[in-house]
CSV table of C-alpha atoms and ligand atoms in Angstrom, one decimal:
chain,number,residue,atom,x,y,z
D,1,MET,CA,-28.1,-25.0,-1.9
D,2,SER,CA,-25.3,-26.0,-4.3
D,3,GLU,CA,-25.2,-24.6,-7.8
D,4,GLU,CA,-25.9,-28.1,-9.2
D,5,GLU,CA,-29.0,-28.5,-7.0
D,6,THR,CA,-30.3,-25.1,-7.9
D,7,LYS,CA,-29.9,-25.9,-11.6
D,8,ASN,CA,-31.6,-29.3,-11.1
D,9,ILE,CA,-34.7,-27.5,-9.8
D,10,ILE,CA,-34.7,-25.0,-12.6
D,11,ILE,CA,-34.4,-27.7,-15.3
D,12,LYS,CA,-37.1,-29.8,-13.6
D,13,ASP,CA,-39.5,-26.9,-14.1
D,14,PHE,CA,-39.3,-27.4,-17.9
D,15,PHE,CA,-40.8,-30.9,-17.6
D,16,LYS,CA,-44.3,-32.2,-16.8
D,17,ARG,CA,-44.8,-33.2,-13.2
D,18,THR,CA,-45.1,-36.9,-14.1
D,19,VAL,CA,-41.6,-36.9,-15.6
D,20,ILE,CA,-38.9,-38.3,-13.3
D,21,LEU,CA,-35.6,-36.7,-13.7
D,22,ASN,CA,-32.6,-38.4,-12.2
D,23,GLU,CA,-29.6,-37.3,-14.3
D,24,LEU,CA,-29.6,-34.0,-16.0
D,25,ASP,CA,-27.8,-35.3,-19.1
D,26,GLU,CA,-30.4,-37.9,-19.8
D,27,ALA,CA,-33.1,-35.3,-19.9
D,28,LEU,CA,-32.1,-34.4,-23.5
D,29,LYS,CA,-33.0,-37.9,-24.6
D,30,PHE,CA,-36.6,-37.7,-23.4
D,31,LYS,CA,-39.4,-37.6,-25.9
D,32,PRO,CA,-40.7,-34.1,-26.9
D,33,ASP,CA,-44.0,-34.4,-25.0
D,34,THR,CA,-42.2,-34.6,-21.6
D,35,LEU,CA,-41.8,-30.9,-22.0
D,36,ILE,CA,-44.5,-28.6,-20.6
D,37,GLY,CA,-46.5,-27.2,-23.5
D,38,ILE,CA,-46.0,-30.1,-26.0
D,39,ASP,CA,-48.9,-32.4,-26.3
D,40,GLN,CA,-48.7,-36.1,-27.1
D,41,ILE,CA,-50.1,-35.9,-30.6
D,42,SER,CA,-47.7,-33.2,-31.6
D,43,SER,CA,-44.9,-35.2,-30.0
D,44,GLU,CA,-45.8,-38.3,-32.2
D,45,LYS,CA,-45.8,-36.1,-35.3
D,46,LEU,CA,-42.4,-34.9,-34.4
D,47,ILE,CA,-41.1,-38.4,-33.9
D,48,GLU,CA,-42.6,-39.4,-37.3
D,49,ASN,CA,-40.5,-36.6,-38.7
D,50,ASN,CA,-37.4,-38.0,-37.1
D,51,VAL,CA,-37.3,-35.6,-34.2
D,52,LYS,CA,-37.2,-38.3,-31.5
D,53,ASN,CA,-36.1,-36.4,-28.5
D,54,ILE,CA,-35.4,-33.0,-27.0
D,55,GLU,CA,-31.8,-32.9,-28.2
D,56,GLU,CA,-32.9,-33.5,-31.8
D,57,LEU,CA,-35.6,-30.8,-31.4
D,58,ALA,CA,-32.9,-28.4,-30.3
D,59,HIS,CA,-30.7,-29.2,-33.3
D,60,LEU,CA,-33.4,-28.4,-35.9
D,61,SER,CA,-32.4,-25.5,-38.0
D,62,LEU,CA,-34.8,-22.6,-37.8
D,63,GLU,CA,-34.2,-21.8,-41.4
D,64,SER,CA,-35.3,-25.2,-42.7
D,65,LEU,CA,-37.9,-26.6,-40.3
D,66,PRO,CA,-39.8,-29.8,-41.2
D,67,ASP,CA,-43.2,-29.0,-42.6
D,68,ILE,CA,-45.6,-30.7,-40.2
D,69,LYS,CA,-49.3,-30.0,-41.0
D,70,GLU,CA,-50.5,-30.4,-37.4
D,71,ILE,CA,-47.9,-28.0,-35.9
D,72,PRO,CA,-48.0,-24.3,-36.9
D,73,ASN,CA,-44.6,-23.0,-37.8
D,74,ASN,CA,-44.5,-20.3,-35.0
D,75,VAL,CA,-45.3,-23.0,-32.4
D,76,LEU,CA,-42.6,-25.2,-33.7
D,77,ILE,CA,-40.1,-22.3,-33.6
D,78,LYS,CA,-41.0,-21.7,-30.0
D,79,TRP,CA,-40.4,-25.4,-29.1
D,80,VAL,CA,-37.1,-25.5,-30.8
D,81,LYS,CA,-36.0,-22.4,-28.9
D,82,ILE,CA,-37.1,-23.8,-25.6
D,83,ALA,CA,-35.2,-27.0,-26.4
D,84,GLN,CA,-32.1,-25.0,-27.3
D,85,VAL,CA,-32.2,-23.0,-24.0
D,86,LEU,CA,-32.6,-26.3,-22.1
D,87,GLU,CA,-29.7,-27.9,-23.9
D,88,LYS,CA,-27.5,-24.9,-23.2
D,89,ALA,CA,-28.5,-24.8,-19.5
D,90,ILE,CA,-27.8,-28.5,-19.1
D,91,LYS,CA,-24.4,-28.5,-20.8
D,92,GLU,CA,-23.0,-25.3,-19.3
D,93,LYS,CA,-21.8,-26.1,-15.9
D,94,THR,CA,-21.4,-22.8,-14.2
D,95,LYS,CA,-23.3,-19.6,-14.3
D,96,THR,CA,-20.9,-16.7,-14.8
D,97,HIS,CA,-21.5,-13.0,-14.2
D,98,LYS,CA,-22.7,-11.0,-17.1
D,99,LYS,CA,-20.4,-8.0,-17.6
D,100,ILE,CA,-21.9,-4.7,-18.4
D,101,LEU,CA,-19.8,-1.7,-19.4
D,102,MET,CA,-21.0,1.8,-18.7
D,103,ILE,CA,-19.2,4.2,-21.0
D,104,GLY,CA,-19.5,7.9,-21.8
D,105,LEU,CA,-18.1,11.4,-21.1
D,106,ASP,CA,-17.5,12.7,-17.6
D,107,ASN,CA,-20.6,14.2,-16.0
D,108,GLY,CA,-22.9,12.1,-18.3
D,109,GLY,CA,-24.7,10.4,-15.4
D,110,LYS,CA,-23.3,6.9,-15.5
D,111,THR,CA,-22.6,6.5,-11.8
D,112,SER,CA,-25.9,8.1,-10.9
D,113,ILE,CA,-27.9,5.6,-13.0
D,114,LEU,CA,-26.2,2.7,-11.2
D,115,ALA,CA,-27.0,4.4,-7.9
D,116,VAL,CA,-30.7,4.7,-8.8
D,117,LEU,CA,-30.8,1.1,-9.9
D,118,GLN,CA,-29.7,0.0,-6.4
D,119,ASP,CA,-32.0,2.5,-4.6
D,120,LYS,CA,-28.9,4.4,-3.3
D,121,PHE,CA,-30.7,7.7,-3.8
D,122,SER,CA,-28.9,9.5,-0.9
D,123,ILE,CA,-25.4,9.2,-2.4
D,124,ILE,CA,-26.3,10.9,-5.7
D,125,LYS,CA,-26.0,14.4,-4.6
D,126,SER,CA,-22.5,13.8,-3.2
D,127,LEU,CA,-21.1,11.8,-6.1
D,128,LEU,CA,-17.7,12.8,-7.3
D,129,PRO,CA,-16.4,12.1,-10.8
D,130,THR,CA,-15.4,8.4,-11.0
D,131,ARG,CA,-11.7,7.9,-10.9
D,132,GLY,CA,-10.8,5.2,-13.4
D,133,VAL,CA,-12.9,2.1,-13.4
D,134,LYS,CA,-15.3,1.2,-10.6
D,135,ARG,CA,-16.3,-2.5,-10.7
D,136,GLU,CA,-19.3,-3.6,-8.7
D,137,LYS,CA,-21.2,-6.8,-8.3
D,138,LEU,CA,-24.8,-5.8,-8.4
D,139,ASP,CA,-27.3,-7.5,-6.1
D,140,PHE,CA,-30.5,-6.7,-7.9
D,141,PHE,CA,-32.9,-8.6,-10.1
D,142,GLY,CA,-31.5,-11.8,-8.6
D,143,TYR,CA,-29.0,-12.3,-11.4
D,144,PRO,CA,-25.3,-12.1,-11.2
D,145,ILE,CA,-24.2,-8.9,-12.9
D,146,LEU,CA,-20.8,-7.2,-12.8
D,147,SER,CA,-20.9,-3.5,-13.8
D,148,TRP,CA,-17.8,-1.7,-15.0
D,149,ASP,CA,-18.3,2.0,-14.6
D,150,LEU,CA,-15.6,3.7,-16.8
D,151,GLY,CA,-15.1,7.2,-15.4
D,152,GLY,CA,-15.3,9.5,-18.4
D,153,GLN,CA,-12.7,12.2,-17.6
D,154,VAL,CA,-10.4,12.8,-20.5
D,155,GLN,CA,-7.3,11.6,-18.7
D,156,TYR,CA,-8.8,8.2,-18.2
D,157,ARG,CA,-10.1,8.0,-21.7
D,158,GLU,CA,-6.9,8.9,-23.4
D,159,LYS,CA,-4.2,7.5,-21.0
D,160,LEU,CA,-5.9,4.5,-19.6
D,161,TYR,CA,-8.6,2.8,-21.6
D,162,PHE,CA,-7.2,3.3,-25.1
D,163,ASN,CA,-3.7,2.5,-24.0
D,164,ARG,CA,-4.7,-0.9,-22.7
D,165,PRO,CA,-8.0,-1.6,-24.4
D,166,GLU,CA,-7.9,-5.3,-23.9
D,167,LEU,CA,-8.1,-4.7,-20.1
D,168,PHE,CA,-11.4,-2.8,-20.4
D,169,PHE,CA,-13.3,-3.6,-23.5
D,170,THR,CA,-13.1,-7.4,-23.8
D,171,GLU,CA,-15.8,-9.9,-22.9
D,172,ALA,CA,-18.5,-7.4,-22.3
D,173,ASP,CA,-22.0,-8.8,-22.6
D,174,LEU,CA,-23.5,-5.4,-23.0
D,175,VAL,CA,-22.4,-1.8,-23.5
D,176,LEU,CA,-24.4,1.1,-22.2
D,177,TYR,CA,-23.1,4.3,-23.8
D,178,VAL,CA,-24.4,7.2,-21.7
D,179,ILE,CA,-24.9,10.7,-23.2
D,180,ASP,CA,-26.2,13.8,-21.4
D,181,THR,CA,-29.1,15.0,-23.6
D,182,GLN,CA,-28.9,18.5,-22.0
D,183,ASP,CA,-25.3,19.2,-22.8
D,184,SER,CA,-25.4,20.0,-26.5
D,185,ASP,CA,-22.0,21.7,-26.4
D,186,ARG,CA,-20.5,18.3,-25.9
D,187,PHE,CA,-22.4,16.2,-28.4
D,188,ALA,CA,-19.5,16.3,-30.9
D,189,GLU,CA,-17.1,15.2,-28.2
D,190,ALA,CA,-19.4,12.4,-27.1
D,191,ALA,CA,-19.8,11.2,-30.6
D,192,ASN,CA,-16.0,11.2,-31.1
D,193,TYR,CA,-15.5,9.1,-28.0
D,194,PHE,CA,-18.3,6.7,-29.2
D,195,ARG,CA,-16.5,6.4,-32.5
D,196,GLU,CA,-13.2,5.5,-30.7
D,197,VAL,CA,-15.0,2.9,-28.6
D,198,LEU,CA,-16.5,1.2,-31.7
D,199,LYS,CA,-13.1,1.3,-33.3
D,200,VAL,CA,-11.4,-0.4,-30.4
D,201,LEU,CA,-14.2,-3.0,-30.1
D,202,LYS,CA,-13.7,-3.8,-33.7
D,203,GLU,CA,-9.9,-4.2,-33.3
D,204,LEU,CA,-10.5,-6.5,-30.4
D,205,ASN,CA,-13.1,-8.4,-32.5
D,206,GLU,CA,-15.7,-7.8,-29.9
D,207,PHE,CA,-19.3,-7.1,-30.9
D,208,PRO,CA,-21.4,-6.7,-27.7
D,209,PRO,CA,-24.9,-5.2,-28.1
D,210,ILE,CA,-24.9,-1.5,-27.5
D,211,LEU,CA,-27.6,0.7,-26.0
D,212,VAL,CA,-27.2,4.4,-26.1
D,213,VAL,CA,-28.7,5.9,-23.0
D,214,LEU,CA,-30.1,9.4,-23.4
D,215,SER,CA,-29.6,10.6,-19.9
D,216,LYS,CA,-31.0,13.6,-18.0
D,217,SER,CA,-34.2,13.3,-20.0
D,218,ASP,CA,-36.0,15.0,-17.1
D,219,GLN,CA,-39.8,15.2,-17.2
D,220,ASP,CA,-40.0,19.0,-17.2
D,221,ILE,CA,-37.9,19.4,-20.2
D,222,ARG,CA,-39.0,16.5,-22.3
D,223,THR,CA,-41.7,18.4,-24.0
D,224,SER,CA,-39.4,21.4,-24.9
D,225,LEU,CA,-38.4,21.8,-28.5
D,226,GLU,CA,-34.8,22.3,-27.4
D,227,TRP,CA,-34.6,18.8,-25.8
D,228,GLN,CA,-36.3,17.2,-28.7
D,229,ASN,CA,-33.9,18.8,-31.1
D,230,ASN,CA,-31.0,17.7,-28.9
D,231,VAL,CA,-32.2,14.1,-29.1
D,232,SER,CA,-32.6,14.3,-32.9
D,233,ALA,CA,-29.1,15.7,-33.2
D,234,ILE,CA,-27.7,12.9,-31.1
D,235,LYS,CA,-29.4,10.2,-33.0
D,236,ASN,CA,-28.3,11.7,-36.3
D,237,LYS,CA,-24.7,11.8,-35.2
D,238,PHE,CA,-24.7,8.3,-33.7
D,239,ASN,CA,-26.6,6.6,-36.5
D,240,ASN,CA,-24.0,8.1,-39.0
D,241,ILE,CA,-21.2,6.6,-37.0
D,242,VAL,CA,-22.8,3.2,-36.8
D,243,ARG,CA,-23.3,3.2,-40.5
D,244,GLU,CA,-19.5,3.2,-40.9
D,245,HIS,CA,-19.4,-0.1,-39.0
D,246,GLU,CA,-20.5,-3.5,-40.1
D,247,ASN,CA,-21.8,-5.9,-37.5
D,248,THR,CA,-22.9,-3.1,-35.3
D,249,SER,CA,-26.3,-1.8,-34.4
D,250,ILE,CA,-27.6,0.4,-31.6
D,251,LYS,CA,-30.8,1.1,-29.8
D,252,TYR,CA,-31.7,4.2,-27.7
D,253,SER,CA,-33.4,4.5,-24.4
D,254,ASP,CA,-34.0,7.7,-22.4
D,255,THR,CA,-33.6,8.0,-18.6
D,256,THR,CA,-33.8,10.5,-15.8
D,257,ILE,CA,-32.6,9.7,-12.3
D,258,TYR,CA,-35.7,11.5,-11.0
D,259,GLN,CA,-38.0,8.7,-12.2
D,260,LYS,CA,-36.7,5.3,-11.3
D,261,GLU,CA,-39.0,3.6,-13.7
D,262,THR,CA,-37.2,5.1,-16.6
D,263,VAL,CA,-33.9,3.6,-15.4
D,264,LEU,CA,-35.6,0.2,-14.8
D,265,GLN,CA,-37.1,0.3,-18.3
D,266,MET,CA,-33.8,1.2,-19.9
D,267,PHE,CA,-32.1,-1.6,-18.0
D,268,SER,CA,-34.8,-4.1,-18.9
D,269,GLN,CA,-34.5,-3.2,-22.5
D,270,ALA,CA,-30.8,-3.7,-22.4
D,271,LEU,CA,-30.9,-7.0,-20.5
D,272,LYS,CA,-33.5,-8.3,-23.0
D,273,THR,CA,-30.9,-8.1,-25.7
D,274,VAL,CA,-28.5,-10.3,-23.7
D,275,SER,CA,-31.1,-12.7,-22.4
D,276,ASP,CA,-31.4,-16.3,-23.6
D,277,THR,CA,-35.1,-16.6,-23.0
D,278,SER,CA,-36.6,-13.1,-23.4
D,279,GLU,CA,-37.8,-13.8,-27.0
D,280,ILE,CA,-39.5,-17.0,-26.0
D,281,ILE,CA,-41.1,-15.2,-23.0
D,282,GLU,CA,-42.5,-12.6,-25.4
D,283,ASN,CA,-43.8,-15.3,-27.7
D,284,ILE,CA,-45.7,-16.8,-24.8
D,285,LEU,CA,-47.0,-13.5,-23.7
D,286,GLU,CA,-48.3,-12.9,-27.2
D,287,ASP,CA,-50.0,-16.2,-27.2
D,288,PHE,CA,-51.5,-15.4,-23.8
D,289,THR,CA,-52.7,-11.9,-24.6
D,290,THR,CA,-54.4,-12.8,-27.9
D,291,THR,CA,-56.0,-15.9,-26.3
D,292,ILE,CA,-57.8,-13.8,-23.7
D,293,GLU,CA,-58.3,-10.8,-26.0
D,294,GLY,CA,-56.1,-8.4,-24.0
D,295,LYS,CA,-54.5,-5.3,-25.3
D,296,ALA,CA,-51.1,-5.7,-23.6
D,297,SER,CA,-49.3,-7.8,-21.1
D,298,SER,CA,-45.9,-7.7,-19.3
D,299,LEU,CA,-44.0,-9.9,-17.0
D,300,ILE,CA,-42.3,-7.9,-14.3
D,301,SER,CA,-40.3,-8.7,-11.2
D,302,MET,CA,-41.0,-6.8,-8.0
D,303,ASP,CA,-37.7,-5.1,-8.2
D,304,GLY,CA,-38.6,-3.8,-11.6
D,305,LEU,CA,-37.0,-6.0,-14.3
D,306,ILE,CA,-39.4,-6.3,-17.3
D,307,PHE,CA,-38.7,-9.8,-18.6
D,308,GLY,CA,-40.9,-9.2,-21.6
D,309,SER,CA,-44.0,-7.4,-23.0
D,310,TYR,CA,-46.5,-8.0,-25.7
D,311,THR,CA,-48.8,-5.5,-27.4
D,312,SER,CA,-49.8,-4.4,-30.8
D,313,SER,CA,-49.6,-0.7,-29.7
D,314,ASP,CA,-46.5,1.1,-28.2
D,315,ILE,CA,-48.8,3.4,-26.3
D,316,ASP,CA,-50.5,0.5,-24.6
D,317,GLU,CA,-47.2,-1.0,-23.7
D,318,ALA,CA,-45.9,2.3,-22.2
D,319,LEU,CA,-49.2,2.7,-20.3
D,320,LEU,CA,-49.1,-0.8,-18.9
D,321,ASN,CA,-45.4,-0.8,-18.0
D,322,ASN,CA,-45.4,2.6,-16.4
D,323,THR,CA,-48.5,1.8,-14.4
D,324,ALA,CA,-47.2,-1.6,-13.3
D,325,LEU,CA,-43.8,-0.2,-12.2
D,326,ILE,CA,-45.5,2.5,-10.1
D,327,MET,CA,-48.0,0.0,-8.6
D,328,GLN,CA,-45.1,-2.2,-7.7
D,329,THR,CA,-43.3,0.7,-6.0
D,330,LEU,CA,-46.5,1.2,-4.0
D,331,SER,CA,-46.7,-2.5,-3.2
D,332,ASN,CA,-43.1,-2.5,-2.0
D,333,PHE,CA,-43.8,0.5,0.2
D,334,HIS,CA,-46.9,-1.3,1.7
D,335,ASN,CA,-44.7,-4.3,2.3
D,336,SER,CA,-42.0,-2.2,4.0
D,337,ILE,CA,-44.6,-0.9,6.6
D,338,GLY,CA,-45.7,-4.4,7.4
D,339,LEU,CA,-48.7,-4.9,5.1
D,340,THR,CA,-49.2,-8.2,3.4
D,341,ARG,CA,-48.3,-8.2,-0.3
D,342,GLU,CA,-51.5,-8.5,-2.4
D,343,PRO,CA,-51.3,-11.4,-4.8
D,344,SER,CA,-53.6,-9.5,-7.2
D,345,MET,CA,-53.9,-5.7,-7.8
D,346,THR,CA,-56.4,-4.0,-10.1
D,347,LEU,CA,-56.7,-0.4,-11.3
D,348,ASP,CA,-59.9,0.6,-13.1
D,349,PHE,CA,-60.1,3.3,-15.7
D,350,PRO,CA,-63.9,3.2,-16.5
D,351,LEU,CA,-64.0,6.5,-18.5
D,352,ASN,CA,-61.3,5.1,-20.8
D,353,GLY,CA,-62.8,1.7,-20.9
D,354,PHE,CA,-60.0,-0.5,-19.6
D,355,ALA,CA,-58.4,-1.9,-16.5
D,356,ILE,CA,-55.0,-3.0,-15.5
D,357,ARG,CA,-54.4,-6.1,-13.3
D,358,GLY,CA,-51.3,-7.5,-11.8
D,359,GLU,CA,-51.3,-11.1,-10.8
D,360,LYS,CA,-48.5,-12.7,-8.8
D,361,LEU,CA,-47.3,-15.7,-10.6
D,362,PHE,CA,-44.3,-17.0,-8.6
D,363,GLU,CA,-41.1,-16.1,-6.8
D,364,TYR,CA,-37.7,-16.7,-8.4
D,365,SER,CA,-34.0,-17.0,-7.4
D,366,GLU,CA,-32.7,-17.5,-3.9
D,367,LEU,CA,-33.8,-13.9,-3.2
D,368,LYS,CA,-37.5,-15.0,-3.6
D,369,ILE,CA,-38.4,-12.0,-5.8
D,370,PRO,CA,-42.1,-12.0,-6.6
D,371,VAL,CA,-43.0,-11.8,-10.3
D,372,TYR,CA,-46.2,-10.3,-11.5
D,373,LEU,CA,-48.0,-10.8,-14.8
D,374,TRP,CA,-49.6,-7.5,-15.8
D,375,LEU,CA,-52.5,-7.2,-18.2
D,376,LEU,CA,-54.2,-4.3,-19.8
D,377,SER,CA,-57.6,-5.3,-21.1
D,378,ASN,CA,-61.3,-4.4,-21.3
D,379,ASN,CA,-62.0,-7.6,-19.3
D,380,VAL,CA,-59.1,-8.3,-16.9
D,381,ASP,CA,-61.1,-11.2,-15.3
D,382,LEU,CA,-60.3,-13.3,-18.3
D,383,ILE,CA,-56.8,-13.5,-17.0
D,384,TYR,CA,-57.9,-16.4,-14.8
D,385,GLU,CA,-59.0,-18.6,-17.7
D,386,LYS,CA,-55.5,-19.3,-18.9
D,387,ILE,CA,-53.1,-18.1,-16.3
D,388,ASP,CA,-52.2,-21.5,-14.9
D,389,TYR,CA,-51.3,-22.9,-18.3
D,390,PHE,CA,-49.0,-20.0,-19.2
D,391,LYS,CA,-47.5,-19.8,-15.7
D,392,LEU,CA,-46.1,-23.3,-16.0
D,393,GLN,CA,-44.4,-22.3,-19.3
D,394,LEU,CA,-43.0,-19.0,-18.0
D,395,LEU,CA,-41.4,-20.1,-14.7
D,396,PRO,CA,-38.4,-22.1,-16.1
D,397,LEU,CA,-37.7,-19.3,-18.6
D,398,ILE,CA,-37.5,-16.7,-15.9
D,399,ASN,CA,-35.0,-18.8,-14.0
D,400,LEU,CA,-32.8,-18.9,-17.1
D,401,PHE,CA,-33.3,-15.3,-18.2
D,402,LEU,CA,-29.6,-14.3,-17.9
A,501,GTP,N1,-30.9,16.8,-14.3
A,501,GTP,C1,-30.3,15.6,-14.2
A,501,GTP,N2,-29.1,15.5,-13.7
A,501,GTP,C2,-28.5,14.3,-13.6
A,501,GTP,C3,-29.1,13.1,-14.0
A,501,GTP,N3,-28.3,12.1,-13.9
A,501,GTP,C4,-27.1,12.6,-13.3
A,501,GTP,N4,-27.2,13.9,-13.1
A,501,GTP,C5,-26.2,14.8,-12.6
A,501,GTP,O1,-25.1,14.8,-13.4
A,501,GTP,C6,-23.9,14.9,-12.7
A,501,GTP,C7,-22.9,13.8,-13.1
A,501,GTP,O2,-23.4,12.6,-12.7
A,501,GTP,P1,-22.4,11.3,-12.6
A,501,GTP,O3,-23.3,10.1,-12.4
A,501,GTP,O4,-21.4,11.5,-11.6
A,501,GTP,O5,-21.7,11.3,-14.0
A,501,GTP,P2,-20.7,10.2,-14.6
A,501,GTP,O6,-21.1,9.9,-16.0
A,501,GTP,O7,-20.5,9.1,-13.6
A,501,GTP,O8,-19.3,11.0,-14.6
A,501,GTP,P3,-17.8,10.5,-14.6
A,501,GTP,O9,-17.7,9.6,-13.4
A,501,GTP,O10,-16.9,11.6,-14.5
A,501,GTP,O11,-17.6,9.7,-15.8
A,501,GTP,C8,-24.3,14.8,-11.2
A,501,GTP,O12,-24.4,16.1,-10.7
A,501,GTP,C9,-25.7,14.3,-11.2
A,501,GTP,O13,-26.5,14.7,-10.2
A,501,GTP,C10,-30.5,13.2,-14.6
A,501,GTP,O14,-31.1,12.3,-15.0
A,501,GTP,N5,-31.0,14.5,-14.6
A,502,MG,MG1,-19.0,8.3,-12.6
């Protein structure tokens, strides 16, 4: 299928079935209620307020939205964002690779993390220090991603990257700065390198989102006081450096290569900051979860990308996502030995008064990756009351996630 045809199909999914779409460009001139999720009455109210088509909806300013009694503000915001994503998708002709930079001292764990992400477990024990930059097109998650793994040995840092920064640090969509949480002797060195990286990015006028990856957070040491002190020390140092820079903020995520799900969660958190549609997906999940009185929900691809989650409690979210990722690993194993993939999976925890259910919603990308909606709730059966309605809204957003 050509890129144009693929795009046509993705865009069609935003519209109600009855809408006939011939030319992509004309879609922006359609009335608001041609979009899935916008009813006719709301559409008429929008038109009365001079928002006659999807393009005009996309051009509304979120800071000064019209006050329409019949349409709650949060709903209108969601519609504007969907219209914006749609406009961008229609006007941008080609889908380019997202560039992700892996930076950090030698021996920090960068190459190992990339190996885990691609299930290349067997190469980890024989990995050598990366010589210079290793560029790779990654074939996971069904999205085009280009990783630049910048070997961290001092000769490359000093003689290569900082000598020709424009070759390495430009046009990154995302920076993962990896630091070994077990190597406290080198925290100061890691912080200095981080400061240099921020300085160079600023000089190049580049401000990609940055995630600090707290690597080697192995399960057996996470509860030790020493490890916890190490993490506090790192955060202190890094937060202080960030404070010296305007336009820069960072987030943290810990990983261990011995639990793939930690790597998947870190990567999902990182990609969410780059995604065009993650925020809208999370709004829809919020809507869904509250409608059926659930405690938490997540939308996760079978290869472990968490598109979005909603919960009012971080513990519920961790519980749900960890359970879902492990259940999916199990499902992938079953699939690999020839069992049919179950479209619905439930785990009961009666003593704790809840259950977790995963429901297959659809498959996306040419790789046909299944996507499951996971719900943590006292009554997971309620998932069926609204699932079809929300499924229709989620599908096109998944296709435009990156
Ligand atoms: N305990 C533990 N060891 C890890 C973990 N991740 C990586 N390692 C080990 O750390 C060492 C260095 O890993 P690499 O992935 O080669 O580090 P790197 O950041 O790519 O290093 P350079 O290529 O020199 O920049 C290897 O011996 C890995 O097995 C982890 O999560 N836990
Ligand atoms: Mg390496």
